[in-house]
CSV table of C-alpha atoms in Angstrom, one decimal:
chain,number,residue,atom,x,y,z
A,240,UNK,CA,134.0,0.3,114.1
A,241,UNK,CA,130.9,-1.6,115.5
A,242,UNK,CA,127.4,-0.1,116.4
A,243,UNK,CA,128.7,1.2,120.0
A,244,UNK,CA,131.3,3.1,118.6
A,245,UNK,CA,129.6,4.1,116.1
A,246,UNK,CA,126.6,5.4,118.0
A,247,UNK,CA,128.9,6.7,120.7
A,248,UNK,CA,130.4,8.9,117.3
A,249,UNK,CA,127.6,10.4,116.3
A,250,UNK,CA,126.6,11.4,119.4
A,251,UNK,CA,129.6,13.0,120.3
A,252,UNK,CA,129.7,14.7,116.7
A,253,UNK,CA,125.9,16.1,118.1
A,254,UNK,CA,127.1,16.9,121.0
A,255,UNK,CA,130.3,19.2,120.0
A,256,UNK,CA,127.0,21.0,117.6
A,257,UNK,CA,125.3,21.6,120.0
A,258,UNK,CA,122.6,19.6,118.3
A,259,UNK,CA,119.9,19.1,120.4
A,260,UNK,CA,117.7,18.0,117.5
A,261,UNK,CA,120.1,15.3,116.3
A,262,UNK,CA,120.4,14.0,119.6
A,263,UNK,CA,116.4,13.3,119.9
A,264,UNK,CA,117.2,11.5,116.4
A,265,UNK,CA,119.4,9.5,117.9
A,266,UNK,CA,117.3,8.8,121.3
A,267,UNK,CA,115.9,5.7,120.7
A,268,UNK,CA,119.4,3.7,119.2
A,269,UNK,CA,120.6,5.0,122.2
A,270,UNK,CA,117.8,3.2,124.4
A,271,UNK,CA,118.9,0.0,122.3
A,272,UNK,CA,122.3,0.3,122.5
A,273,UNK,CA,124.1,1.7,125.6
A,274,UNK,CA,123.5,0.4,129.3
A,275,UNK,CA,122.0,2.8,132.4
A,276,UNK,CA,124.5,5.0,132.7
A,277,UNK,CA,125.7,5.8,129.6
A,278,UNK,CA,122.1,6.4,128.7
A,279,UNK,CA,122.0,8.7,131.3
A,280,UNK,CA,125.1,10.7,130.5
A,281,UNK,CA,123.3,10.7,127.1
A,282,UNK,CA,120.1,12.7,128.4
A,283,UNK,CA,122.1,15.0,130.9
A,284,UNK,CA,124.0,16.2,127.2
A,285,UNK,CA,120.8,17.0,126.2
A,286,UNK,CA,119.9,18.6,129.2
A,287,UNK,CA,123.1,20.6,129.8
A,288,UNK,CA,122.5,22.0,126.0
A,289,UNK,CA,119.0,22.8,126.5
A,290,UNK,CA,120.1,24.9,129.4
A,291,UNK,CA,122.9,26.6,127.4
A,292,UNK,CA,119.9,27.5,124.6
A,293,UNK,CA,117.5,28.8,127.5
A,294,UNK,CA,120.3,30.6,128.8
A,295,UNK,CA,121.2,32.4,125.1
A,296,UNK,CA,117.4,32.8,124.0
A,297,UNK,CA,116.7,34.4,127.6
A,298,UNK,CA,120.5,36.5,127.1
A,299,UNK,CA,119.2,37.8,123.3
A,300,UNK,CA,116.2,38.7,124.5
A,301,UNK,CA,113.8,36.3,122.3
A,302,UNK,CA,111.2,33.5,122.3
A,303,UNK,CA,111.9,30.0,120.8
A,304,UNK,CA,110.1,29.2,117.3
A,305,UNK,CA,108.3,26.2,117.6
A,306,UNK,CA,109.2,25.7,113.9
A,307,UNK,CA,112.4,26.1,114.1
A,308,UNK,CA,113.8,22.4,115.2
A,309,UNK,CA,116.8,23.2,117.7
A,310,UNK,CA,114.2,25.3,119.1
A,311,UNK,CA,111.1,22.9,119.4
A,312,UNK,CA,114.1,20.2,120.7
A,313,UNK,CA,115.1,22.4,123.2
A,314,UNK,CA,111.7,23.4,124.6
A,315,UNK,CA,111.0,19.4,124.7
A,316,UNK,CA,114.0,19.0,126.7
A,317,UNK,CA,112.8,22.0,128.9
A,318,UNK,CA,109.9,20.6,129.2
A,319,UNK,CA,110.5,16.7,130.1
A,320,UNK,CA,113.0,18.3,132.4
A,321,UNK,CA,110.2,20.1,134.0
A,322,UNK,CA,108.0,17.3,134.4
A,323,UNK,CA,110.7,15.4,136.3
A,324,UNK,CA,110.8,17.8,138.5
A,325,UNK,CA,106.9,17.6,138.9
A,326,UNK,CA,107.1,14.0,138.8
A,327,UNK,CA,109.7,13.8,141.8
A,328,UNK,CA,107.6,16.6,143.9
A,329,UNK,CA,109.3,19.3,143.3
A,330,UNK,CA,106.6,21.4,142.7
A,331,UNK,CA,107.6,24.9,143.3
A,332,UNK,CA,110.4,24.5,140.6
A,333,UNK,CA,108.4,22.5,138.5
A,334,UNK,CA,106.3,25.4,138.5
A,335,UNK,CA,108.9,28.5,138.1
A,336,UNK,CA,109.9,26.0,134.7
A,337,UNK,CA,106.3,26.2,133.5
A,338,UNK,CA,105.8,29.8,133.8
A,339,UNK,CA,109.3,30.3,132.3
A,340,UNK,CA,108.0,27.9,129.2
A,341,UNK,CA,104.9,29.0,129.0
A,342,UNK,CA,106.3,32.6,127.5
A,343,UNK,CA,109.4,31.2,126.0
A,344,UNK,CA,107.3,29.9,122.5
A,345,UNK,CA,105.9,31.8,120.1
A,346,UNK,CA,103.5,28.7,119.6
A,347,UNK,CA,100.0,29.9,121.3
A,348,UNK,CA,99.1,26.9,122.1
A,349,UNK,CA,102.0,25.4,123.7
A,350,UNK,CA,102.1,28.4,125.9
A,351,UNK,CA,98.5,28.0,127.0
A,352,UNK,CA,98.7,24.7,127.8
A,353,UNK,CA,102.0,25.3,130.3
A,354,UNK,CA,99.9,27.9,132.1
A,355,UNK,CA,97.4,25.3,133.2
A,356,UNK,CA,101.0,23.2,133.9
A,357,UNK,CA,101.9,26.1,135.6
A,358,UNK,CA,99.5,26.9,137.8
A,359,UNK,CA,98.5,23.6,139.4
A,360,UNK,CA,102.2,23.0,140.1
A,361,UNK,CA,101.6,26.1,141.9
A,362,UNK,CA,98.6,25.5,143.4
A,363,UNK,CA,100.2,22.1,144.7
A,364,UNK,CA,98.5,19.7,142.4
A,365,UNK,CA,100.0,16.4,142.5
A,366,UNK,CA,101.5,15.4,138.9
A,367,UNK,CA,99.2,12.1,139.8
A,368,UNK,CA,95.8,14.3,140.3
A,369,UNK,CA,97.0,16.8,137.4
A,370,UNK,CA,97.5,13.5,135.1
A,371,UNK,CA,93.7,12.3,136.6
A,372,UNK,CA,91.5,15.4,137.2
A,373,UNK,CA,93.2,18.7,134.8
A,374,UNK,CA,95.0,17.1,131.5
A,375,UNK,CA,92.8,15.1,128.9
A,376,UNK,CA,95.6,12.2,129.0
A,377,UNK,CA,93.8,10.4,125.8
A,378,UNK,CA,92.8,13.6,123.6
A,379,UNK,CA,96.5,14.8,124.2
A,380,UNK,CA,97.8,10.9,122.6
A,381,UNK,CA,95.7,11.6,119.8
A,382,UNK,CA,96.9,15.4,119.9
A,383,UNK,CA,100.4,14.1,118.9
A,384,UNK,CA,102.2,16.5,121.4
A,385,UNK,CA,105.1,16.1,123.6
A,386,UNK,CA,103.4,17.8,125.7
A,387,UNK,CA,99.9,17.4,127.6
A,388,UNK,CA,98.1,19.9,125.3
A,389,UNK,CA,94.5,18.8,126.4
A,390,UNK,CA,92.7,19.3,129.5
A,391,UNK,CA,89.3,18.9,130.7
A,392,UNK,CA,87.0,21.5,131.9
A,393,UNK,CA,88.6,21.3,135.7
A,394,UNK,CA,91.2,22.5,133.8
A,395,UNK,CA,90.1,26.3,133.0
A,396,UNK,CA,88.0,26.6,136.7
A,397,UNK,CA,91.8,26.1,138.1
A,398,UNK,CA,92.6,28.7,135.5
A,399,UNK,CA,89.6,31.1,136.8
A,400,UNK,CA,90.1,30.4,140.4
A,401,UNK,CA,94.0,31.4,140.1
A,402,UNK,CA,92.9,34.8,138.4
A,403,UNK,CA,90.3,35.3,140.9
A,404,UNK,CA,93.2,34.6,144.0
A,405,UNK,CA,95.9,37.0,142.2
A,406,UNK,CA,93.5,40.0,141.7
């Protein structure tokens, strides 16, 4: 069996788990290995699992555990998927995905820093001025995140301001 099929194996074997985490093991032979679309089958498998887990947790009634590693691959998923959306302009569902995140962890911190995600896609912040003038793009590199978990003090007066506006 050569390195495609192989590849191709485990990922299916992932896959048929439901194994989000083993997939995002698997992420960057896939990058080396397959062409376009196939990589892009590969991240909609992700996707469509991550969905199926948000659509469980939401079902039982329960919040992801960043420790737990299905869960903290599925909120990355949830999250990256978010993003795109911001990324692409799609602002007002890059921003019901936020506020959905945001209580979906029991990590504090995670869920603090999709608020401020939250709210400027809300507030119709361009992903490009969010990126510039809210998230700290360097303190969040050296945070070691997958998400932007820094931001600069902009950051909590868009925070204020959207407190003052919904009281």
């Amino acid at each position: 069996m050569n390195e495609v099929e192989k590849l191709k194996q485990e990922v299916l074997q992932a896959q048929q788990n439901s194994d989000i985490a083993s997939l995002y093991v698997l992420e960057q032979r896939a990058h080396d290995t397959f062409d376009e679309n196939t990589l892009q089958g590969f991240y909609m498998n992700i996707l469509d699992i991550a969905l199926e887990r948000l659509t469980n947790t939401l079902e039982a009634n329960r919040v992801m555990d960043m420790n737990e590693v299905q869960d903290f691959a599925t909120l990355r998923a949830l999250y990256e998927y978010a993003i795109e959306h911001y990324s692409a302009g799609k602002l007002h569902d890059a921003s019901a995905l936020f506020e959905v995140l945001s209580g979906l962890c029991n990590d504090k911190k995670f869920s603090s820093a999709l608020k401020f995600h939250w709210i400027a896609a809300k507030e119709e912040i361009s992903l490009d001025d969010f990126l510039s003038e809210i998230a700290d793009v360097d303190a969040t590199q050296n945070a070691g995140t997958f998400y932007i978990s820094c931001f600069n003090t902009k950051a909590q007066k868009l925070l204020d301001n959207s407190k003052t506006d919904a009281e």
